[in-house]
CSV table of C-alpha atoms and ligand atoms in Angstrom, one decimal:
chain,number,residue,atom,x,y,z
A,279,MET,CA,67.9,-31.0,14.2
A,280,VAL,CA,69.4,-33.3,12.4
A,281,TYR,CA,73.2,-32.8,11.1
A,282,VAL,CA,74.8,-34.7,8.2
A,283,ALA,CA,78.1,-34.4,6.5
A,284,ILE,CA,78.8,-35.2,2.8
A,285,MET,CA,81.8,-36.9,0.6
A,286,GLY,CA,82.3,-34.9,-2.8
A,287,HIS,CA,81.5,-32.6,-3.8
A,288,GLY,CA,81.1,-33.7,-7.9
A,289,VAL,CA,78.2,-33.7,-10.1
A,290,VAL,CA,76.4,-36.2,-7.5
A,291,GLY,CA,77.9,-34.3,-4.4
A,292,SER,CA,77.0,-30.7,-5.4
A,293,GLY,CA,73.1,-31.8,-6.9
A,294,VAL,CA,72.8,-33.6,-3.0
A,295,ALA,CA,73.8,-30.1,-1.5
A,296,GLU,CA,72.2,-28.1,-3.9
A,297,VAL,CA,69.1,-30.2,-2.8
A,298,LEU,CA,69.0,-30.2,0.7
A,299,LEU,CA,68.8,-25.9,0.7
A,300,SER,CA,67.1,-25.9,-2.4
A,301,HIS,CA,64.3,-28.0,-0.2
A,302,LYS,CA,64.9,-27.8,2.8
A,303,GLU,CA,61.8,-26.9,4.0
A,304,SER,CA,59.7,-29.4,2.6
A,305,ILE,CA,62.4,-31.7,3.3
A,306,ALA,CA,61.8,-31.3,6.8
A,307,ARG,CA,58.5,-31.3,6.8
A,308,ARG,CA,59.0,-35.1,5.2
A,309,ALA,CA,62.0,-35.9,7.8
A,310,LYS,CA,60.1,-34.5,10.0
A,311,GLU,CA,63.4,-32.8,11.8
A,312,GLU,CA,65.5,-30.3,10.2
A,313,ILE,CA,69.0,-31.6,7.9
A,314,ALA,CA,71.1,-28.2,8.1
A,315,ILE,CA,74.1,-30.4,6.4
A,316,LYS,CA,78.1,-29.7,8.7
A,317,TYR,CA,80.5,-31.0,6.3
A,318,ILE,CA,81.7,-31.4,2.5
A,319,LEU,CA,84.1,-33.5,2.0
A,320,ASP,CA,86.7,-32.7,-0.7
A,321,ILE,CA,90.1,-32.1,-1.1
A,322,ARG,CA,89.4,-29.6,-3.9
A,323,GLU,CA,89.1,-26.0,-3.0
A,324,PHE,CA,85.3,-24.1,-4.0
A,325,PRO,CA,85.8,-20.6,-3.2
A,326,ASP,CA,82.8,-19.5,-4.8
A,327,SER,CA,80.7,-22.8,-3.7
A,328,PRO,CA,77.6,-20.8,-1.5
A,329,TYR,CA,78.9,-23.4,1.0
A,330,VAL,CA,82.5,-22.8,1.3
A,331,GLU,CA,82.3,-22.4,4.4
A,332,LYS,CA,81.2,-26.0,5.0
A,333,PHE,CA,84.1,-27.4,3.6
A,334,THR,CA,86.9,-30.2,5.5
A,335,LYS,CA,89.7,-31.6,3.8
A,336,SER,CA,89.4,-34.4,7.0
A,337,PHE,CA,87.6,-37.0,7.0
A,338,ASP,CA,88.5,-37.1,11.1
A,339,ASP,CA,86.4,-33.7,11.5
A,340,ILE,CA,83.1,-35.8,10.1
A,341,LEU,CA,84.0,-38.8,12.6
A,342,GLN,CA,84.5,-37.2,15.2
A,343,ASP,CA,81.9,-35.5,15.0
A,344,GLU,CA,79.0,-36.7,17.0
A,345,GLU,CA,76.3,-34.4,15.9
A,346,VAL,CA,76.6,-35.6,11.8
A,347,ARG,CA,74.6,-38.5,12.4
A,348,VAL,CA,73.4,-39.0,8.9
A,349,VAL,CA,77.3,-38.8,5.8
A,350,ALA,CA,76.3,-38.9,2.4
A,351,GLU,CA,79.7,-41.0,0.5
A,352,VAL,CA,78.9,-40.0,-3.2
A,353,MET,CA,82.7,-39.9,-3.9
A,354,GLY,CA,83.1,-42.5,-6.4
A,355,GLY,CA,85.5,-45.4,-5.9
A,356,VAL,CA,86.4,-47.7,-3.8
A,357,HIS,CA,89.3,-46.4,-2.5
A,358,PRO,CA,88.6,-44.4,0.1
A,359,ALA,CA,85.7,-44.8,0.1
A,360,TYR,CA,85.0,-48.1,1.8
A,361,GLU,CA,87.9,-46.6,4.7
A,362,PHE,CA,85.8,-43.9,5.0
A,363,THR,CA,82.4,-45.8,5.0
A,364,LYS,CA,83.0,-48.2,7.1
A,365,SER,CA,84.7,-45.7,9.8
A,366,CYS,CA,81.3,-43.6,9.9
A,367,LEU,CA,79.4,-47.4,10.5
A,368,GLU,CA,81.8,-48.2,12.7
A,369,ALA,CA,81.2,-45.2,14.9
A,370,GLY,CA,77.3,-45.4,15.0
A,371,LYS,CA,77.0,-43.4,11.9
A,372,SER,CA,74.6,-44.0,8.7
A,373,VAL,CA,75.5,-43.8,6.0
A,374,VAL,CA,73.9,-43.1,1.5
A,375,THR,CA,75.7,-44.2,-1.3
A,376,SER,CA,75.3,-43.1,-5.2
A,377,ASN,CA,78.3,-45.3,-5.4
A,378,LYS,CA,78.0,-48.8,-7.3
A,379,GLU,CA,80.7,-49.9,-7.6
A,380,LEU,CA,81.8,-50.1,-3.2
A,381,VAL,CA,78.0,-51.8,-3.3
A,382,ALA,CA,79.1,-53.6,-5.7
A,383,THR,CA,82.7,-55.3,-3.8
A,384,LYS,CA,81.8,-54.5,-0.5
A,385,GLY,CA,78.4,-54.5,0.2
A,386,ALA,CA,77.8,-58.0,2.0
A,387,GLU,CA,80.6,-56.8,4.3
A,388,LEU,CA,79.5,-52.6,4.5
A,389,LEU,CA,75.7,-54.3,5.0
A,390,GLU,CA,76.5,-56.5,7.9
A,391,ILE,CA,78.8,-54.8,9.8
A,392,ALA,CA,75.1,-51.2,9.6
A,393,ARG,CA,73.8,-54.3,10.9
A,394,GLU,CA,76.2,-54.6,14.3
A,395,HIS,CA,75.8,-51.0,14.6
A,396,ASN,CA,72.4,-50.7,14.6
A,397,VAL,CA,72.7,-49.0,11.9
A,398,ASN,CA,71.7,-47.6,8.4
A,399,TYR,CA,74.0,-48.3,5.1
A,400,LEU,CA,70.9,-47.6,2.3
A,401,PHE,CA,72.3,-46.5,-2.3
A,402,GLU,CA,68.8,-46.4,-3.4
A,403,ALA,CA,71.3,-44.2,-6.6
A,404,SER,CA,73.5,-46.8,-6.6
A,405,VAL,CA,71.2,-48.5,-9.5
A,406,GLY,CA,69.3,-46.2,-11.9
A,407,GLY,CA,70.2,-42.6,-10.8
A,408,GLY,CA,66.5,-40.6,-9.9
A,409,ILE,CA,64.9,-44.4,-10.9
A,410,PRO,CA,63.0,-46.1,-7.4
A,411,ILE,CA,64.2,-49.2,-7.5
A,412,ILE,CA,66.5,-51.0,-4.7
A,413,ARG,CA,63.5,-50.2,-2.5
A,414,PRO,CA,60.6,-50.4,-4.5
A,415,ILE,CA,62.6,-54.4,-5.2
A,416,SER,CA,63.1,-55.0,-1.0
A,417,GLN,CA,60.3,-53.9,0.6
A,418,CYS,CA,57.0,-53.7,-2.4
A,419,LEU,CA,58.0,-56.7,-4.1
A,420,ALA,CA,59.0,-58.4,-0.6
A,421,ALA,CA,55.7,-60.7,-1.6
A,422,ASN,CA,57.7,-61.4,-4.2
A,423,GLU,CA,60.4,-64.6,-5.6
A,424,VAL,CA,62.0,-62.6,-8.7
A,425,ILE,CA,62.3,-64.9,-12.1
A,426,GLU,CA,64.1,-62.4,-13.9
A,427,VAL,CA,65.3,-58.6,-14.3
A,428,ALA,CA,66.5,-57.0,-17.5
A,429,GLY,CA,67.3,-53.4,-17.7
A,430,ILE,CA,68.9,-50.6,-20.0
A,431,LEU,CA,70.7,-49.4,-16.6
A,432,ASN,CA,73.7,-47.3,-18.0
A,433,GLY,CA,72.6,-43.9,-19.3
A,434,THR,CA,76.1,-43.0,-21.4
A,435,THR,CA,75.8,-46.0,-23.9
A,436,ASN,CA,71.8,-45.2,-24.0
A,437,PHE,CA,72.1,-42.0,-25.0
A,438,ILE,CA,75.0,-43.1,-27.3
A,439,LEU,CA,73.6,-46.0,-29.4
A,440,THR,CA,70.2,-43.3,-29.2
A,441,LYS,CA,72.8,-40.8,-30.9
A,442,MET,CA,73.9,-43.2,-33.9
A,443,ILE,CA,70.5,-44.9,-34.4
A,444,ARG,CA,69.0,-42.2,-35.3
A,445,GLU,CA,70.8,-39.2,-36.1
A,446,LYS,CA,74.2,-41.5,-37.6
A,447,MET,CA,76.4,-38.8,-34.2
A,448,GLY,CA,80.0,-40.4,-34.6
A,449,PHE,CA,80.7,-43.1,-31.9
A,450,GLU,CA,83.1,-40.3,-29.7
A,451,GLU,CA,80.8,-37.2,-30.4
A,452,ALA,CA,78.4,-39.1,-28.8
A,453,LEU,CA,80.6,-39.4,-26.0
A,454,ARG,CA,82.3,-36.2,-25.8
A,455,LEU,CA,78.7,-34.8,-24.8
A,456,ALA,CA,78.0,-37.2,-22.5
A,457,GLN,CA,80.1,-36.2,-20.9
A,458,GLN,CA,79.9,-32.6,-20.8
A,459,LEU,CA,75.8,-33.4,-20.0
A,460,GLY,CA,77.9,-34.8,-16.5
A,461,TYR,CA,76.5,-38.7,-17.4
A,462,ALA,CA,79.0,-40.6,-18.6
A,463,GLU,CA,81.6,-41.9,-15.7
A,464,ARG,CA,85.5,-40.4,-14.5
A,465,ASN,CA,86.7,-43.4,-16.8
A,466,PRO,CA,84.3,-43.7,-19.7
A,467,THR,CA,85.7,-47.3,-20.1
A,468,ALA,CA,83.1,-48.4,-17.4
A,469,ASP,CA,79.8,-47.4,-19.6
A,470,VAL,CA,81.0,-47.9,-22.8
A,471,GLU,CA,82.7,-51.4,-21.9
A,472,GLY,CA,80.6,-52.6,-20.0
A,473,LEU,CA,81.7,-53.4,-16.3
A,474,ASP,CA,79.1,-49.9,-14.9
A,475,ALA,CA,75.9,-51.8,-15.9
A,476,GLY,CA,78.0,-54.7,-14.7
A,477,ARG,CA,78.1,-53.6,-10.6
A,478,LYS,CA,74.6,-52.2,-11.1
A,479,ILE,CA,73.1,-56.2,-11.7
A,480,SER,CA,75.5,-57.4,-8.8
A,481,ILE,CA,73.2,-55.2,-7.1
A,482,LEU,CA,69.8,-55.7,-7.9
A,483,ALA,CA,70.7,-59.8,-9.0
A,484,SER,CA,71.8,-59.9,-5.4
A,485,LEU,CA,69.1,-57.7,-2.9
A,486,CYS,CA,67.1,-60.8,-5.2
A,487,TYR,CA,68.0,-63.2,-4.1
A,488,GLY,CA,69.7,-63.1,-0.8
A,489,LYS,CA,73.3,-63.2,-1.6
A,490,HIS,CA,76.7,-60.8,-2.8
A,491,ILE,CA,76.9,-61.5,-6.5
A,492,TYR,CA,80.4,-60.0,-7.5
A,493,PRO,CA,80.5,-58.5,-11.0
A,494,ASP,CA,83.5,-60.6,-11.3
A,495,TRP,CA,80.6,-63.3,-12.2
A,496,VAL,CA,78.7,-61.4,-15.0
A,497,HIS,CA,79.5,-62.2,-18.3
A,498,THR,CA,80.2,-58.0,-19.5
A,499,GLN,CA,80.7,-56.9,-22.7
A,500,GLY,CA,79.9,-53.4,-24.4
A,501,ILE,CA,78.9,-51.6,-26.6
A,502,SER,CA,81.6,-50.5,-29.2
A,503,GLY,CA,81.3,-53.7,-31.4
A,504,ILE,CA,77.6,-52.5,-32.6
A,505,THR,CA,76.8,-51.9,-36.1
A,506,LEU,CA,75.4,-49.7,-37.8
A,507,GLU,CA,75.4,-53.0,-40.3
A,508,ASP,CA,74.1,-54.9,-37.3
A,509,VAL,CA,71.5,-51.2,-36.0
A,510,ALA,CA,69.8,-52.1,-40.0
A,511,TYR,CA,69.1,-56.1,-39.3
A,512,ALA,CA,67.5,-56.0,-36.4
A,513,SER,CA,65.2,-52.4,-37.8
A,514,SER,CA,64.3,-54.8,-40.2
A,515,TRP,CA,63.8,-57.5,-38.0
A,516,GLY,CA,61.4,-55.9,-36.3
A,517,GLY,CA,63.9,-54.5,-33.0
A,518,VAL,CA,67.1,-52.7,-31.7
A,519,ILE,CA,70.4,-53.2,-30.4
A,520,LYS,CA,70.4,-52.4,-26.2
A,521,LEU,CA,73.0,-53.1,-23.5
A,522,ILE,CA,71.2,-54.2,-20.9
A,523,GLY,CA,71.7,-55.9,-17.6
A,524,GLN,CA,69.9,-59.1,-17.1
A,525,VAL,CA,69.9,-62.3,-14.1
A,526,ARG,CA,67.6,-64.9,-14.3
A,527,ARG,CA,67.4,-67.4,-11.4
A,528,LEU,CA,67.5,-70.8,-14.2
A,529,GLU,CA,65.1,-74.8,-13.0
A,530,ASP,CA,68.4,-75.4,-11.1
A,531,ASP,CA,68.7,-72.5,-8.9
A,532,THR,CA,72.0,-71.2,-10.9
A,533,LEU,CA,71.4,-67.3,-12.4
A,534,ASP,CA,72.2,-66.6,-15.9
A,535,ILE,CA,73.4,-63.0,-15.1
A,536,THR,CA,75.3,-61.3,-18.1
A,537,VAL,CA,75.2,-57.7,-19.5
A,538,GLU,CA,75.6,-57.3,-23.2
A,539,PRO,CA,74.5,-56.0,-26.7
A,540,MET,CA,71.0,-57.9,-27.2
A,541,PHE,CA,68.4,-57.9,-30.7
A,542,ILE,CA,65.2,-57.1,-28.7
A,543,GLU,CA,62.2,-56.6,-30.6
A,544,GLN,CA,60.2,-53.4,-30.8
A,545,SER,CA,57.0,-54.5,-29.0
A,546,SER,CA,59.5,-55.5,-25.3
A,547,GLN,CA,59.1,-52.2,-22.9
A,548,LEU,CA,62.7,-51.5,-22.5
A,549,ALA,CA,62.6,-51.1,-26.8
A,550,GLY,CA,61.4,-47.7,-26.1
A,551,VAL,CA,63.8,-46.7,-24.0
A,552,ASP,CA,65.6,-44.2,-25.2
A,553,ASP,CA,68.4,-41.3,-25.0
A,554,VAL,CA,70.0,-41.2,-20.6
A,555,PHE,CA,67.3,-42.5,-19.7
A,556,ASN,CA,66.7,-46.4,-17.8
A,557,GLY,CA,64.6,-48.6,-18.4
A,558,ILE,CA,63.8,-52.1,-15.5
A,559,LEU,CA,62.1,-55.0,-16.1
A,560,VAL,CA,60.8,-57.2,-12.5
A,561,LYS,CA,60.1,-60.3,-13.5
A,562,GLY,CA,57.9,-60.7,-10.1
A,563,ASP,CA,56.1,-64.2,-9.9
A,564,ALA,CA,53.0,-63.0,-8.3
A,565,THR,CA,53.3,-59.1,-10.0
A,566,GLY,CA,54.2,-61.3,-13.2
A,567,ASP,CA,56.3,-57.6,-15.8
A,568,VAL,CA,56.6,-54.7,-13.4
A,569,VAL,CA,58.4,-52.4,-14.9
A,570,PHE,CA,61.0,-48.2,-13.8
A,571,TYR,CA,61.2,-45.9,-16.0
A,572,GLY,CA,63.0,-42.6,-15.7
A,573,LYS,CA,66.4,-40.9,-16.1
A,574,GLY,CA,68.9,-42.4,-15.6
A,575,ALA,CA,72.6,-40.3,-15.1
A,576,GLY,CA,72.5,-37.0,-14.7
A,577,LYS,CA,73.2,-34.5,-10.9
A,578,LEU,CA,70.4,-33.9,-10.0
A,579,PRO,CA,68.4,-36.8,-10.7
A,580,THR,CA,70.7,-39.4,-8.9
A,581,ALA,CA,71.1,-36.5,-5.8
A,582,SER,CA,67.3,-36.5,-5.7
A,583,ALA,CA,68.2,-40.1,-4.5
A,584,VAL,CA,70.8,-39.8,-2.9
A,585,VAL,CA,69.0,-36.7,-0.5
A,586,ALA,CA,65.4,-39.9,-0.5
A,587,ASP,CA,67.8,-42.4,0.8
A,588,VAL,CA,69.3,-39.0,4.3
A,589,ILE,CA,65.8,-38.0,5.1
A,590,ASP,CA,64.6,-43.0,5.6
A,591,CYS,CA,68.3,-42.6,7.7
A,592,VAL,CA,66.9,-39.8,9.4
A,593,LYS,CA,63.1,-40.9,10.5
A,594,HIS,CA,64.9,-44.4,11.6
A,595,LEU,CA,68.5,-43.0,13.1
A,596,LYS,CA,67.0,-45.4,15.8
A,597,ALA,CA,66.3,-48.6,13.8
A,598,ARG,CA,67.2,-50.1,10.8
A,599,LYS,CA,65.6,-50.7,8.0
A,600,TYR,CA,66.2,-54.2,6.5
A,601,LEU,CA,68.1,-54.0,4.0
A,602,TYR,CA,70.5,-56.8,3.2
A,603,TRP,CA,72.2,-59.4,2.4
A,604,THR,CA,75.0,-61.5,2.7
A,605,ASP,CA,78.5,-63.3,1.1
A,606,GLY,CA,77.8,-66.0,-1.6
A,607,THR,CA,80.2,-67.7,-3.7
A,608,LYS,CA,80.0,-68.9,-7.3
A,609,ASP,CA,79.0,-71.4,-7.6
A,610,LEU,CA,75.9,-69.2,-7.2
A,611,VAL,CA,76.2,-68.1,-12.0
A,612,LYS,CA,76.1,-70.6,-14.6
A,613,PRO,CA,79.1,-70.0,-16.2
A,614,TYR,CA,78.7,-68.4,-20.1
A,615,GLU,CA,78.9,-70.4,-22.0
A,616,GLN,CA,76.6,-73.0,-20.3
A,617,THR,CA,73.9,-70.5,-20.9
A,618,VAL,CA,71.4,-70.8,-23.9
A,619,TYR,CA,69.5,-68.3,-26.2
A,620,PRO,CA,68.6,-67.5,-29.0
A,621,VAL,CA,71.6,-65.9,-31.2
A,622,TYR,CA,71.9,-63.8,-34.2
A,623,LEU,CA,75.1,-63.7,-36.3
A,624,ARG,CA,76.6,-62.0,-39.8
A,625,LEU,CA,78.7,-63.3,-41.8
A,626,GLN,CA,80.3,-62.7,-45.6
A,627,ALA,CA,81.2,-65.8,-47.2
A,628,GLU,CA,82.0,-65.6,-50.8
A,629,ASP,CA,79.0,-68.8,-51.5
A,630,VAL,CA,76.1,-67.5,-49.1
A,631,PRO,CA,74.1,-69.8,-51.0
A,632,ALA,CA,76.8,-73.1,-48.4
A,633,ALA,CA,77.7,-70.9,-46.1
A,634,LEU,CA,73.2,-70.8,-45.0
A,635,GLU,CA,73.0,-74.6,-45.5
A,636,LEU,CA,76.2,-74.7,-43.5
A,637,VAL,CA,75.0,-72.5,-40.8
A,638,LYS,CA,72.6,-74.7,-40.7
A,639,THR,CA,74.2,-77.7,-40.2
A,640,LEU,CA,75.8,-76.6,-37.2
A,641,LEU,CA,72.7,-74.2,-35.2
A,642,PRO,CA,69.2,-74.9,-34.5
A,643,GLN,CA,66.9,-73.2,-36.7
A,644,VAL,CA,68.1,-70.4,-38.8
A,645,LYS,CA,66.5,-68.2,-40.5
A,646,THR,CA,67.6,-65.7,-42.5
A,647,LEU,CA,67.3,-61.6,-41.9
A,648,SER,CA,67.5,-59.0,-44.8
A,649,ARG,CA,68.4,-55.7,-44.0
A,650,PRO,CA,68.2,-52.8,-47.8
A,651,GLN,CA,71.3,-52.0,-49.9
A,652,SER,CA,73.1,-55.5,-47.9
A,653,PRO,CA,76.4,-55.5,-50.6
A,654,ALA,CA,77.4,-58.3,-51.9
A,655,GLY,CA,78.1,-61.7,-49.9
A,656,GLU,CA,76.5,-61.1,-46.4
A,657,LEU,CA,75.0,-63.1,-44.8
A,658,ALA,CA,72.9,-62.6,-42.2
A,659,VAL,CA,70.9,-65.0,-40.0
A,660,MET,CA,69.0,-65.5,-35.9
A,661,THR,CA,68.8,-68.9,-34.5
A,662,GLY,CA,66.8,-70.7,-32.4
A,663,PRO,CA,67.9,-70.8,-28.3
A,664,VAL,CA,71.1,-73.3,-27.9
A,665,VAL,CA,73.8,-73.1,-26.2
A,666,VAL,CA,77.1,-70.9,-25.4
A,667,ALA,CA,79.3,-73.8,-26.3
A,668,ARG,CA,77.7,-74.8,-28.9
A,669,GLN,CA,77.6,-71.2,-31.0
A,670,GLU,CA,81.2,-71.5,-30.0
A,671,GLU,CA,81.8,-74.4,-32.6
A,672,ALA,CA,79.5,-73.3,-35.0
A,673,VAL,CA,81.5,-69.6,-35.4
A,674,ALA,CA,84.7,-71.6,-35.0
A,675,ALA,CA,83.0,-73.9,-37.7
A,676,LEU,CA,82.6,-71.0,-40.1
A,677,GLN,CA,85.5,-69.5,-39.7
A,678,GLU,CA,87.6,-73.0,-40.4
A,679,ALA,CA,85.6,-73.0,-43.7
A,680,GLY,CA,86.9,-69.4,-45.5
A,681,VAL,CA,83.6,-67.8,-43.6
A,682,LYS,CA,84.5,-64.6,-41.7
A,683,VAL,CA,82.0,-64.4,-38.3
A,684,LEU,CA,81.3,-59.9,-38.4
A,685,SER,CA,78.5,-60.1,-35.6
A,686,LYS,CA,77.6,-62.3,-32.8
A,687,ILE,CA,74.7,-59.9,-30.4
A,688,ARG,CA,72.3,-62.1,-27.8
A,689,VAL,CA,68.9,-62.2,-28.9
A,690,ALA,CA,66.2,-61.3,-25.6
A,691,GLU,CA,63.2,-63.0,-24.5
A,692,PHE,CA,61.8,-60.8,-22.5
B,59,HSE,N1,78.1,-43.4,-16.4
B,59,HSE,C1,76.7,-43.8,-15.6
B,59,HSE,C2,75.1,-43.7,-16.4
B,59,HSE,C3,75.7,-42.1,-14.2
B,59,HSE,O1,76.2,-42.9,-17.4
B,59,HSE,O2,74.6,-44.3,-16.0
B,59,HSE,C4,74.6,-43.1,-13.6
B,59,HSE,O3,75.6,-44.6,-12.7
């Protein structure tokens, strides 16, 4: 019998308890050991819970109990999850987590502590909810150099965009629905403004390139500026707008890493990833494109990934799994203004032909786009690849000439 503790009894934590009990026999078969919950840590009361006798408010109960070999940290946030995780690892307990904020900000340090104490720190659930992605990248694709990762990494924003596009549902209503369904973060700004996806692409980049890439180094933009007009232009161009987390290794070995809305072509594998689903495309030098798809948020999908890590820890109580990266430095990341990509612009001008001529002098390979019922004075264009610094100079020159720049959105190249 192996005893585990669960820290946190929110959406994911209650799912972990539920899966551990409902799948008790098959889990025992796969782990080759029976797994029992000894404690559930939460400061709240759960008098009606079927696990009521397992609750504690004291972290020390878990830390001091040598029978607890594996701890599932599903509290979210950096503090006190960081202090608790560190203490557990130092006490020789393996820790599994869904806490992307903690892995993205303290991953290198916690992995090092786990290595020093010969225990495991696993975080399959931190990216992609129920989709296997950490283990496939670190094990199944280990023979590859990863050239690029591009993903729809946030279920809430994908759900909101899908509702807006398909049902013309208002932003606020779609967000409320995502919260009711347990997809959104406690503070949904982290979803809407791209921070959650930024944490996830940081984790994937650290895993692929072996150096910690911190979320602060990732150029991050959310979906709050996306309009139905832009969606209509994307559609008549033959694509969709999605919030994409992307990292690609450039020729000079720096990383172009961003989270931003992008125009993506309908033929892309990510174009059909809708609702709460996530899709992650990993381009390996040997494999070419490999795509992972599934539910990226929600109680049971995420709990399934946490419990799989618990099982893996129980199977490796004496041996450490190789999942590791070292600390990184900011010069690994290409400054955003030096990155190069094609861009879409939506403009408003009194003299549209003159505005178009001006755009053509400022930016390369300009093509015009159209949409049904566009108002007089609206102009939408797409360019060839152009460095961001030059895009920004062009925007300033257009505004100087009295042309309003209503939208500027990256065009994906995968
Ligand atoms: N808020 C996150 C999302 C939860 O919507 O994807 C899963 O990490």
